[in-house]
Coordinates of C-alpha atoms and ligand atoms in Angstrom, one line a residue:
M1 CA -0.3 0.0 0.0
L2 CA 1.3 3.7 -0.4
P3 CA 1.4 6.3 2.0
R4 CA -1.6 8.7 1.4
C5 CA 0.7 11.5 1.5
A6 CA 1.9 10.3 -1.9
F7 CA -1.2 11.6 -3.5
S8 CA -0.9 15.0 -2.1
V9 CA -1.6 18.6 -3.5
C10 CA 1.8 18.5 -4.7
H11 CA 1.8 15.4 -6.3
V12 CA -1.0 17.2 -8.7
L13 CA 0.9 20.4 -8.8
M14 CA 4.3 18.5 -10.0
L15 CA 2.3 16.6 -12.2
V16 CA 1.0 19.6 -13.8
L17 CA 5.0 21.0 -14.1
C18 CA 6.3 17.8 -15.4
L19 CA 3.4 16.9 -18.3
S20 CA 2.5 20.3 -19.2
A21 CA 4.8 20.0 -22.5
A22 CA 2.5 17.1 -23.6
E23 CA 1.4 18.0 -27.0
D24 CA -2.5 19.7 -27.2
F25 CA -3.3 18.3 -23.7
D26 CA -4.0 21.0 -21.0
W27 CA -3.4 19.2 -17.8
T28 CA -4.4 22.0 -15.6
K29 CA -7.6 21.5 -16.8
N30 CA -7.7 18.1 -15.2
D31 CA -9.0 19.1 -12.0
H32 CA -9.8 15.5 -10.6
G33 CA -12.9 17.0 -8.8
S34 CA -14.7 19.3 -11.3
F35 CA -17.7 17.8 -13.4
Y36 CA -17.9 19.3 -17.1
Y37 CA -21.6 19.9 -18.0
G38 CA -22.2 19.8 -21.8
T39 CA -23.0 17.7 -24.4
F40 CA -21.2 15.4 -27.1
P41 CA -21.2 16.0 -30.7
A42 CA -24.2 15.6 -32.8
G43 CA -24.2 11.8 -34.4
F44 CA -22.3 10.5 -31.2
S45 CA -23.1 6.8 -31.1
W46 CA -24.5 5.6 -27.8
G47 CA -24.1 1.5 -27.3
A48 CA -23.6 -1.3 -24.8
G49 CA -21.9 -4.7 -25.5
S50 CA -21.4 -8.1 -25.0
S51 CA -19.5 -11.3 -26.4
A52 CA -20.6 -14.7 -27.8
Y53 CA -19.3 -16.9 -25.0
Q54 CA -20.4 -15.1 -22.3
T55 CA -23.7 -14.3 -23.0
E56 CA -24.9 -16.9 -25.8
G57 CA -25.5 -20.4 -23.8
A58 CA -26.4 -23.0 -26.3
W59 CA -23.0 -24.3 -26.3
D60 CA -23.4 -27.6 -28.4
K61 CA -26.3 -26.6 -29.9
D62 CA -27.5 -26.4 -33.7
G63 CA -23.9 -27.5 -34.8
K64 CA -21.8 -25.6 -32.9
G65 CA -18.2 -26.6 -32.5
L66 CA -16.2 -26.6 -29.1
S67 CA -14.5 -23.7 -28.4
I68 CA -11.3 -23.4 -25.9
W69 CA -13.6 -21.9 -23.6
D70 CA -16.1 -24.8 -23.5
V71 CA -13.0 -27.3 -23.1
F72 CA -11.5 -24.9 -20.4
S73 CA -14.6 -24.2 -18.2
H74 CA -15.5 -28.0 -18.0
K75 CA -12.1 -28.6 -16.3
K76 CA -12.4 -28.8 -12.6
G77 CA -10.6 -25.8 -10.7
K78 CA -10.4 -23.3 -13.5
I79 CA -13.6 -21.2 -12.9
Q80 CA -14.8 -19.7 -9.8
Q81 CA -17.3 -22.5 -8.5
N82 CA -16.7 -24.9 -11.6
E83 CA -19.0 -22.9 -13.4
T84 CA -19.3 -22.6 -17.4
G85 CA -20.9 -20.4 -20.0
D86 CA -23.0 -23.8 -21.0
S87 CA -26.4 -22.0 -20.7
S88 CA -25.5 -18.1 -19.3
C89 CA -27.9 -15.8 -20.5
E90 CA -29.6 -18.2 -23.1
G91 CA -28.8 -15.2 -25.2
Y92 CA -29.0 -17.7 -28.2
Y93 CA -33.0 -17.9 -27.7
K94 CA -33.4 -14.4 -26.9
V95 CA -32.6 -12.1 -29.5
K96 CA -36.0 -10.5 -29.4
D97 CA -36.2 -9.7 -25.9
D98 CA -32.5 -8.5 -25.6
V99 CA -33.1 -6.1 -28.5
S100 CA -35.9 -4.9 -26.7
L101 CA -33.6 -4.0 -24.1
M102 CA -31.8 -2.0 -26.3
K103 CA -34.4 -0.1 -27.8
E104 CA -35.8 0.5 -24.3
L105 CA -32.1 2.2 -23.4
K106 CA -32.4 4.0 -27.0
L107 CA -29.1 2.7 -28.4
N108 CA -27.6 3.5 -31.3
H109 CA -25.4 0.8 -31.6
Y110 CA -25.0 -3.1 -30.1
R111 CA -21.3 -4.6 -30.0
F112 CA -21.3 -8.5 -30.1
S113 CA -18.8 -10.9 -31.2
I114 CA -19.5 -14.1 -33.5
S115 CA -18.7 -17.5 -32.1
W116 CA -16.1 -18.7 -34.7
P117 CA -17.0 -22.4 -34.3
R118 CA -20.5 -22.1 -34.2
L119 CA -20.1 -20.8 -37.9
L120 CA -17.2 -23.3 -38.5
P121 CA -17.3 -26.0 -35.9
T122 CA -13.5 -27.4 -36.7
G123 CA -12.4 -23.6 -37.3
I124 CA -11.4 -24.5 -40.7
K125 CA -13.7 -22.8 -43.7
S126 CA -13.0 -25.9 -46.2
D127 CA -14.2 -28.7 -43.8
H128 CA -17.8 -27.5 -42.9
I129 CA -20.1 -24.0 -42.5
N130 CA -22.8 -24.5 -40.0
E131 CA -25.6 -22.7 -42.0
K132 CA -27.7 -22.6 -38.5
G133 CA -24.8 -20.6 -37.0
I134 CA -25.0 -18.1 -40.0
Q135 CA -28.9 -18.3 -39.5
H136 CA -28.7 -17.1 -35.9
Y137 CA -26.3 -14.2 -36.5
D138 CA -28.7 -13.1 -39.6
Q139 CA -31.6 -12.9 -37.5
L140 CA -29.6 -10.8 -34.8
I141 CA -28.4 -8.3 -37.3
D142 CA -31.7 -8.1 -39.1
H143 CA -33.5 -7.4 -35.9
L144 CA -30.9 -4.9 -34.7
L145 CA -31.4 -3.1 -38.2
E146 CA -35.0 -3.2 -37.9
N147 CA -34.8 -1.5 -35.0
K148 CA -32.2 1.3 -36.1
I149 CA -29.4 -0.2 -33.9
T150 CA -26.2 -0.6 -35.9
P151 CA -24.4 -3.5 -35.3
I152 CA -20.7 -3.6 -34.2
V153 CA -19.2 -7.1 -34.8
T154 CA -16.3 -8.6 -33.1
L155 CA -14.6 -11.4 -34.8
Y156 CA -12.6 -13.0 -31.9
H157 CA -13.6 -12.3 -28.6
W158 CA -11.6 -15.4 -27.4
D159 CA -13.4 -18.3 -28.2
L160 CA -11.3 -20.1 -30.7
P161 CA -12.2 -23.4 -32.3
Q162 CA -10.8 -26.4 -30.1
V163 CA -10.0 -28.2 -32.9
L164 CA -7.6 -25.4 -34.2
Q165 CA -5.7 -25.5 -30.5
E166 CA -5.7 -29.8 -30.6
K167 CA -4.0 -29.5 -33.9
Y168 CA -1.8 -26.6 -34.0
G169 CA -1.5 -25.1 -30.4
G170 CA -3.6 -22.1 -31.1
W171 CA -2.1 -18.8 -31.2
Q172 CA 1.4 -20.1 -30.7
N173 CA 1.1 -21.3 -34.3
I174 CA 1.3 -19.2 -37.7
S175 CA -1.3 -21.1 -39.2
M176 CA -3.8 -19.3 -37.4
V177 CA -3.4 -16.6 -39.6
N178 CA -4.5 -18.3 -42.6
H179 CA -7.6 -19.8 -40.6
F180 CA -8.7 -16.6 -39.0
N181 CA -8.5 -14.9 -42.6
E182 CA -10.8 -17.3 -44.0
F183 CA -13.1 -17.0 -41.0
A184 CA -13.4 -13.3 -41.4
N185 CA -13.6 -13.4 -45.1
L186 CA -16.9 -15.6 -44.5
C187 CA -18.2 -12.9 -42.4
F188 CA -17.8 -10.5 -44.8
E189 CA -19.2 -12.3 -47.5
R190 CA -22.2 -13.2 -45.5
F191 CA -22.8 -10.2 -43.1
G192 CA -20.8 -7.6 -44.9
N193 CA -24.0 -6.2 -46.5
R194 CA -25.5 -5.0 -43.3
V195 CA -22.3 -4.7 -41.1
K196 CA -20.4 -1.5 -41.3
Y197 CA -18.2 -2.0 -38.3
W198 CA -15.5 -4.8 -37.9
I199 CA -13.6 -5.8 -35.0
T200 CA -11.0 -8.1 -35.6
F201 CA -9.7 -8.7 -32.1
N202 CA -11.0 -7.8 -28.7
N203 CA -8.2 -7.2 -26.1
P204 CA -5.5 -9.7 -27.6
W205 CA -3.5 -8.5 -24.5
S206 CA -5.9 -10.8 -22.4
V207 CA -5.6 -13.8 -25.3
A208 CA -1.8 -13.6 -25.2
V209 CA -1.1 -12.8 -21.4
E210 CA -3.8 -14.6 -19.6
G211 CA -4.3 -17.4 -22.2
Y212 CA -0.5 -18.1 -22.8
E213 CA 1.5 -16.8 -19.9
T214 CA -0.4 -17.3 -16.8
G215 CA -2.8 -19.7 -18.0
E216 CA -5.7 -18.1 -15.9
H217 CA -8.1 -18.0 -19.5
A218 CA -8.3 -20.6 -22.1
P219 CA -6.4 -22.4 -23.4
G220 CA -4.7 -22.2 -20.1
L221 CA -1.1 -22.6 -20.8
K222 CA 1.9 -21.2 -18.9
L223 CA 4.6 -20.6 -21.3
R224 CA 6.3 -17.8 -19.3
G225 CA 8.5 -15.2 -21.0
T226 CA 7.9 -16.3 -24.6
G227 CA 4.0 -17.8 -25.0
A228 CA 2.6 -14.3 -24.6
Y229 CA 5.0 -12.5 -27.0
R230 CA 4.8 -15.5 -29.8
A231 CA 0.7 -15.2 -29.5
A232 CA 0.4 -11.3 -30.0
H233 CA 2.8 -11.6 -33.0
H234 CA 0.9 -13.9 -34.6
I235 CA -2.6 -12.1 -33.6
I236 CA -1.3 -8.8 -35.2
K237 CA -0.2 -10.6 -38.6
A238 CA -3.7 -12.0 -38.6
H239 CA -5.2 -8.7 -37.9
A240 CA -3.4 -6.9 -40.6
K241 CA -4.1 -9.7 -43.2
V242 CA -8.0 -9.4 -42.4
W243 CA -7.6 -5.7 -42.8
H244 CA -6.1 -6.0 -46.2
T245 CA -8.7 -8.9 -47.1
Y246 CA -11.3 -6.2 -46.2
D247 CA -9.7 -3.4 -48.2
T248 CA -8.7 -5.3 -51.2
Q249 CA -12.2 -7.4 -51.9
W250 CA -15.1 -6.0 -49.9
R251 CA -14.4 -2.3 -48.9
A252 CA -15.1 -1.1 -52.5
K253 CA -18.7 -2.5 -52.5
Q254 CA -19.5 -2.6 -48.6
K255 CA -18.2 0.5 -47.4
G256 CA -17.5 -0.6 -44.1
L257 CA -14.5 0.2 -41.7
V258 CA -12.4 -2.2 -40.2
G259 CA -10.7 -1.9 -36.4
I260 CA -9.0 -3.6 -33.7
S261 CA -10.4 -3.2 -30.2
L262 CA -7.5 -2.8 -27.6
S263 CA -7.9 -2.9 -23.8
G264 CA -5.5 -0.7 -21.4
D265 CA -5.3 0.6 -17.8
W266 CA -4.0 4.0 -17.3
G267 CA -0.6 3.9 -15.7
E268 CA 0.5 7.1 -13.4
P269 CA 3.8 7.7 -12.0
V270 CA 3.8 7.5 -8.3
D271 CA 6.2 10.3 -8.0
I272 CA 6.0 12.6 -10.9
S273 CA 9.5 14.3 -9.8
N274 CA 11.0 11.4 -10.3
Q275 CA 12.1 10.8 -13.9
K276 CA 12.6 7.0 -13.5
D277 CA 8.7 6.8 -12.0
I278 CA 7.9 8.4 -15.4
E279 CA 9.7 6.4 -17.7
A280 CA 8.2 3.4 -15.8
A281 CA 4.6 4.7 -16.0
E282 CA 5.2 4.8 -19.7
R283 CA 6.6 1.7 -19.9
Y284 CA 3.5 0.2 -18.5
V285 CA 1.1 1.8 -20.8
Q286 CA 3.7 0.7 -24.2
F287 CA 3.6 -2.7 -22.7
Y288 CA -0.2 -2.7 -22.6
L289 CA -2.1 -0.9 -25.1
G290 CA 1.2 0.2 -27.3
W291 CA 2.0 -3.1 -27.6
F292 CA -0.6 -3.7 -30.1
A293 CA -1.4 -0.1 -30.9
T294 CA 2.1 0.7 -32.2
P295 CA 2.8 -2.0 -34.7
I296 CA -0.7 -1.2 -36.4
F297 CA -0.2 2.4 -36.5
H298 CA 3.7 2.9 -36.7
G299 CA 4.5 -0.8 -38.1
D300 CA 6.9 -2.0 -35.1
Y301 CA 6.9 -2.5 -31.5
P302 CA 7.3 0.1 -29.0
Q303 CA 11.4 0.8 -28.6
V304 CA 11.0 0.5 -25.2
M305 CA 9.7 -3.0 -25.3
K306 CA 12.2 -4.1 -27.9
D307 CA 15.1 -2.6 -25.4
F308 CA 14.0 -4.0 -22.3
I309 CA 13.2 -7.8 -23.7
G310 CA 16.1 -7.8 -25.8
R311 CA 18.5 -6.6 -23.1
K312 CA 16.9 -9.2 -20.9
S313 CA 17.0 -11.8 -23.3
V314 CA 21.1 -11.2 -23.6
Q315 CA 21.6 -11.3 -19.8
Q316 CA 19.5 -14.5 -20.0
G317 CA 22.0 -16.0 -22.2
L318 CA 19.6 -16.4 -25.1
G319 CA 20.8 -15.6 -28.7
T320 CA 17.9 -13.8 -29.9
S321 CA 15.2 -11.7 -27.8
R322 CA 12.2 -13.0 -26.6
L323 CA 10.1 -10.6 -28.3
P324 CA 9.9 -11.8 -32.0
T325 CA 10.5 -9.3 -34.9
F326 CA 8.9 -8.3 -38.0
S327 CA 10.6 -7.9 -41.6
P328 CA 10.3 -4.7 -43.3
Q329 CA 8.0 -6.2 -45.6
E330 CA 5.8 -7.1 -42.6
K331 CA 6.3 -3.8 -40.9
S332 CA 5.1 -2.0 -44.0
Y333 CA 2.2 -4.6 -44.4
I334 CA 1.0 -4.1 -40.8
K335 CA 1.5 -0.3 -40.8
G336 CA -1.8 1.8 -41.3
T337 CA -4.1 -1.4 -40.9
C338 CA -6.7 0.2 -38.6
D339 CA -9.8 2.1 -39.9
F340 CA -10.6 3.1 -36.2
L341 CA -9.4 2.1 -33.0
G342 CA -11.6 0.3 -30.5
V343 CA -10.7 1.4 -26.7
G344 CA -11.6 -0.8 -23.6
H345 CA -10.7 1.0 -20.4
F346 CA -11.7 0.2 -16.7
T347 CA -9.2 1.0 -14.4
T348 CA -6.1 3.0 -13.5
R349 CA -2.8 2.1 -11.3
Y350 CA 0.0 3.9 -9.8
I351 CA 3.5 2.9 -11.3
T352 CA 7.1 3.0 -10.0
Q353 CA 10.1 1.9 -10.9
K354 CA 11.4 -1.5 -9.9
N355 CA 14.2 -3.5 -11.3
N356 CA 13.8 -7.1 -11.5
P357 CA 17.0 -9.1 -11.8
S358 CA 17.1 -11.1 -15.2
G359 CA 18.0 -14.6 -13.7
R360 CA 17.7 -17.4 -16.2
S361 CA 15.4 -17.6 -19.0
S362 CA 13.3 -19.8 -16.9
S363 CA 12.1 -17.4 -14.7
S364 CA 11.6 -14.7 -17.2
S365 CA 7.9 -13.4 -17.6
Y366 CA 6.1 -10.6 -19.6
F367 CA 5.6 -9.1 -15.7
S368 CA 9.3 -9.1 -15.0
D369 CA 10.4 -7.6 -18.0
R370 CA 8.9 -4.4 -17.2
D371 CA 10.8 -3.3 -14.4
L372 CA 8.0 -1.7 -12.7
A373 CA 5.5 -2.1 -9.6
E374 CA 1.8 -1.3 -9.8
L375 CA 0.3 0.5 -6.6
V376 CA -3.3 1.6 -6.0
D377 CA -4.7 4.6 -3.8
P378 CA -6.6 2.9 -1.0
R379 CA -9.1 5.8 -1.3
W380 CA -10.4 4.8 -5.0
P381 CA -13.7 3.0 -4.8
D382 CA -13.9 -0.9 -5.7
P383 CA -17.3 -1.9 -5.8
G384 CA -16.9 -5.4 -7.8
S385 CA -13.9 -7.2 -9.3
E386 CA -10.7 -7.1 -7.1
W387 CA -8.7 -5.2 -10.0
L388 CA -11.5 -2.8 -10.7
Y389 CA -10.8 0.6 -9.0
S390 CA -12.9 3.7 -10.1
V391 CA -10.4 6.4 -11.4
P392 CA -12.2 8.7 -13.9
W393 CA -9.3 10.9 -14.5
G394 CA -7.1 8.0 -15.9
F395 CA -9.7 7.7 -19.0
R396 CA -9.1 11.0 -20.0
R397 CA -5.2 10.6 -19.9
L398 CA -5.5 7.3 -21.6
L399 CA -7.3 9.0 -24.7
N400 CA -5.1 11.7 -24.8
F401 CA -2.3 9.5 -24.9
V402 CA -3.9 7.5 -27.8
K403 CA -4.6 11.1 -29.2
T404 CA -0.6 12.0 -29.5
Q405 CA 1.0 8.5 -30.1
Y406 CA -1.2 7.6 -32.7
G407 CA -2.1 10.6 -34.8
N408 CA -5.4 11.3 -33.6
P409 CA -7.4 8.3 -34.9
M410 CA -10.8 7.6 -34.9
I411 CA -11.7 5.9 -31.4
Y412 CA -14.9 3.9 -30.3
V413 CA -14.8 3.1 -26.8
T414 CA -16.0 -0.5 -27.1
E415 CA -16.0 -1.3 -23.2
N416 CA -16.4 0.8 -20.0
G417 CA -18.2 -0.3 -17.0
V418 CA -18.1 -1.6 -13.4
S419 CA -19.1 -4.6 -11.8
E420 CA -20.7 -5.7 -8.3
K421 CA -20.4 -9.1 -6.5
M422 CA -22.4 -11.9 -7.1
L423 CA -24.3 -12.0 -3.8
C424 CA -25.5 -8.4 -4.4
T425 CA -29.1 -8.5 -5.9
E426 CA -29.4 -4.9 -5.6
L427 CA -30.8 -3.5 -8.5
C428 CA -30.5 0.3 -7.1
D429 CA -26.6 0.6 -8.2
D430 CA -25.9 3.9 -7.5
W431 CA -22.1 3.2 -7.4
R432 CA -22.6 2.1 -11.0
I433 CA -24.5 5.2 -11.9
Q434 CA -21.4 7.2 -10.3
Y435 CA -19.1 5.5 -12.3
Y436 CA -20.6 5.9 -15.7
K437 CA -21.6 9.7 -15.1
D438 CA -17.7 10.2 -14.0
Y439 CA -16.3 8.1 -16.8
I440 CA -18.4 9.4 -19.6
N441 CA -17.9 12.9 -18.5
E442 CA -13.9 12.6 -18.6
M443 CA -14.5 10.9 -22.0
L444 CA -16.7 14.3 -22.8
K445 CA -13.6 16.5 -21.5
A446 CA -11.1 14.5 -23.8
I447 CA -13.4 15.0 -26.5
K448 CA -12.9 18.9 -26.1
D449 CA -9.2 18.2 -25.6
G450 CA -9.6 17.4 -29.1
V451 CA -9.5 13.4 -28.9
N452 CA -11.8 11.9 -31.9
V453 CA -14.1 9.7 -29.9
K454 CA -17.0 8.9 -31.9
G455 CA -18.9 6.3 -29.7
Y456 CA -19.4 4.8 -26.3
T457 CA -20.4 1.0 -25.4
A458 CA -20.9 0.8 -22.0
W459 CA -20.0 -2.9 -20.8
S460 CA -22.3 -4.5 -20.6
L461 CA -25.8 -4.8 -21.7
L462 CA -26.3 -8.1 -19.1
D463 CA -24.8 -9.7 -16.5
K464 CA -23.0 -12.8 -17.7
F465 CA -20.1 -15.0 -17.4
E466 CA -17.2 -13.5 -16.4
W467 CA -14.4 -15.8 -17.8
D468 CA -12.2 -17.4 -14.7
E469 CA -14.7 -15.4 -12.3
G470 CA -17.7 -17.5 -13.5
Y471 CA -20.7 -15.6 -12.3
S472 CA -19.4 -13.9 -9.2
E473 CA -18.8 -10.5 -11.0
R474 CA -21.6 -8.8 -12.8
F475 CA -21.4 -5.8 -15.1
G476 CA -24.7 -5.7 -16.7
L477 CA -26.9 -2.7 -17.0
Y478 CA -29.8 -5.6 -16.7
Y479 CA -29.3 -8.2 -13.9
V480 CA -30.0 -11.6 -14.9
D481 CA -31.1 -14.4 -12.4
F482 CA -29.2 -17.1 -13.2
R483 CA -31.1 -19.0 -10.7
N484 CA -34.1 -19.3 -12.9
K485 CA -34.1 -21.3 -16.2
N486 CA -35.4 -18.9 -17.9
K487 CA -32.7 -16.2 -17.1
P488 CA -34.9 -13.3 -16.6
R489 CA -33.5 -9.8 -16.9
Y490 CA -34.3 -7.1 -14.6
P491 CA -33.4 -3.5 -15.3
K492 CA -30.6 -1.9 -12.9
A493 CA -31.1 1.9 -11.8
S494 CA -28.2 2.3 -14.2
V495 CA -30.4 1.7 -16.9
Q496 CA -32.7 4.5 -16.3
F497 CA -29.7 7.1 -15.8
Y498 CA -27.9 5.8 -19.0
K499 CA -30.8 6.2 -20.8
R500 CA -31.2 10.0 -19.9
V501 CA -27.5 10.6 -20.6
I502 CA -28.3 9.2 -24.1
S503 CA -31.4 11.1 -24.7
S504 CA -29.6 14.3 -23.8
N505 CA -26.3 13.5 -25.7
G506 CA -24.7 14.5 -22.5
F507 CA -25.1 16.2 -19.2
P508 CA -27.0 19.5 -19.9
N509 CA -26.8 21.0 -16.5
Q510 CA -26.3 20.0 -12.4
R511 CA -29.9 20.2 -11.4
E512 CA -31.1 17.9 -14.2
V513 CA -28.8 15.3 -14.0
E514 CA -28.9 15.4 -10.1
N515 CA -32.9 14.6 -10.8
W516 CA -32.1 11.8 -13.1
R517 CA -30.0 10.1 -10.7
R518 CA -32.6 10.7 -7.7
K519 CA -35.5 9.2 -10.3
A520 CA -33.2 6.4 -11.3
V521 CA -33.0 5.1 -7.9
E522 CA -36.7 5.7 -7.0
T523 CA -37.9 3.8 -9.8
C524 CA -35.4 0.8 -9.3
S525 CA -36.9 -0.2 -5.6
S526 CA -40.0 -1.8 -7.4
S527 CA -37.7 -3.7 -9.7
N528 CA -36.3 -4.8 -6.7
Q529 CA -39.3 -6.0 -5.4
L530 CA -40.2 -8.0 -8.4
L531 CA -36.3 -9.3 -8.2
A532 CA -36.9 -10.2 -4.3
A533 CA -40.2 -12.6 -5.2
D534 CA -38.5 -14.2 -8.0
P535 CA -36.5 -17.0 -6.0
L536 CA -39.7 -18.3 -4.9
T537 CA -40.7 -19.4 -8.6
S538 CA -37.3 -20.2 -9.5
H539 CA -36.9 -22.2 -6.3
M540 CA -40.0 -24.2 -6.9
E541 CA -38.3 -25.5 -10.0
M542 CA -35.7 -26.8 -8.6
V543 CA -38.0 -28.6 -6.0
T544 CA -39.9 -30.1 -8.9
E545 CA -36.7 -31.8 -10.2
I546 CA -35.9 -32.9 -6.8
V547 CA -39.6 -34.2 -6.1
V548 CA -40.0 -36.1 -9.5
P549 CA -37.3 -38.4 -9.1
T550 CA -38.1 -38.8 -5.3
V551 CA -42.0 -39.7 -6.1
C552 CA -40.7 -42.3 -8.6
T553 CA -38.0 -44.0 -6.4
L554 CA -40.6 -44.2 -3.7
S555 CA -43.2 -45.4 -5.9
I556 CA -40.8 -48.2 -7.3
L557 CA -39.8 -49.1 -3.5
L558 CA -43.3 -49.3 -2.3
S559 CA -44.3 -51.5 -5.4
A560 CA -41.3 -54.0 -4.5
I561 CA -42.6 -54.3 -0.8
F562 CA -45.9 -54.7 -2.1
L563 CA -44.9 -57.3 -4.3
M564 CA -42.7 -59.1 -1.8
F565 CA -45.8 -59.1 0.8
L566 CA -48.0 -61.0 -2.1
L567 CA -45.3 -63.4 -2.9
R568 CA -44.9 -64.4 0.9
R569 CA -48.5 -64.9 1.3
R570 CA -48.7 -67.0 -1.4
N571 CA -46.2 -69.4 0.1
Ligands
NOJ881 C1 -12.6 -7.5 -21.0 C2 -12.9 -8.4 -21.7 O1 -13.2 -8.0 -23.0 C3 -14.5 -8.5 -21.3 O2 -15.0 -9.9 -22.1 C4 -15.0 -8.6 -19.7 O3 -16.2 -8.8 -19.4 C5 -14.2 -7.3 -19.2 N1 -13.1 -7.2 -19.5 C6 -14.6 -7.3 -17.8 O4 -13.6 -8.2 -17.1

């Protein structure tokens, strides 16, 4: 824990002095406490998001193949309470219901992902195309468009076909580039007449680090110090290839855009008078968002990653860097493959310099390569997930970082939101209202700074399967009662609040915004009562499941006893 004095007024003042040179960014306006009343540019797009494995359920229905998440979640000990996404929100069967919820919110767009193995059960296009899977997404896209909601479609939100993992080792293998390109091409062919916003990958940082370095996510590999870099290398190449495919084969006809969604926490130096901390904080962001954004915008990895990983690799006695390299041809092929940048952002860390001795190559890791330590301010609110502290001002800084580093690209915020703990069946989520209010306001300030943000996606529409955390963390605007087989949805208070932000396209004035908040919290208490009444019905279903077999068993037993009694009497 940091001493509280580290976050003094002096800290803020020093920050202003040291960083005021940052191009176009007036840090003096970044007064953490002040709220900016104003509206977003006309045409700003408001949305909410989800992903296939987290919400669809129907994991083995209608010809879908297995994904790495189906297999991973079925292994004991990988997910909290050994939960799975087998049925999740049953979103596969609730397209119309869920689009009604979006209409209720008056969303301009909905971000969802396509499950690769639902379309291509083995992952390989030439093996078999599952038409039922295509029909499902056709139905969803059509229904969204009928309701004037723009689909923003992610091609890869982590659910790699299991066959590709088993046959080739998944993203460790370069052959994924072509398989993914074939899958993407199929999506452009079948859906591209209606879908105009494509996201190749969602949060490749997590795929690489949690999938291939720490093993907390599927496929659960722990290839420390090399696995994440290798996976990321192939993902960047796959992204570039898909962008070129769209550019050369589809763009002229379909007139859509292809981007990538990168996630990044903001890293703030602990001591802004200390050059080492400033550099460490910069490194934190470069190893996170910059790892993917720099090749895509500038053609190669951030210099600081090449330097640090390269130096440590030499010290570890390796002949080459653990960070792979791009050839000159690859660099120019990858550079500029982004029509818009998706940004997923949830939280911030304080960063300080910390040397990690290089040691042997077997002890290397992505984390130790960075030579830094992450800290949090104990006063930051953390209502849900352990890692998620509410630090709205970090959002403005990250957006400005993107603007200055990558030439002010067009940005869609593809994920932003906050969770609560599972046991909390509280629909009056005042803290979520606070989080959205403050984060959306910092995004508004960033737009005033000149950052080119075109849309915002609240994460997420529904409570859903939260990866290794199972159902223990709820991010939804709508509460889902997972105990009930029907998976009913209930609006949280934040639905009412977000709806007002959308209809006013921002924050008109203090009186109104406070009114929205008050009203939202008032109306949610009636929904709370509905939910409170629900356990009875769901419990009754469960009892039936127990009662039926019990009655059957009892009847068999009684018949047996009666039969024995008859036989004895005969003898
Ligand atoms: C980012 C992931 O893309 C998303 O699937 C997840 O729900 C959020 N982080 C929250 O953990």
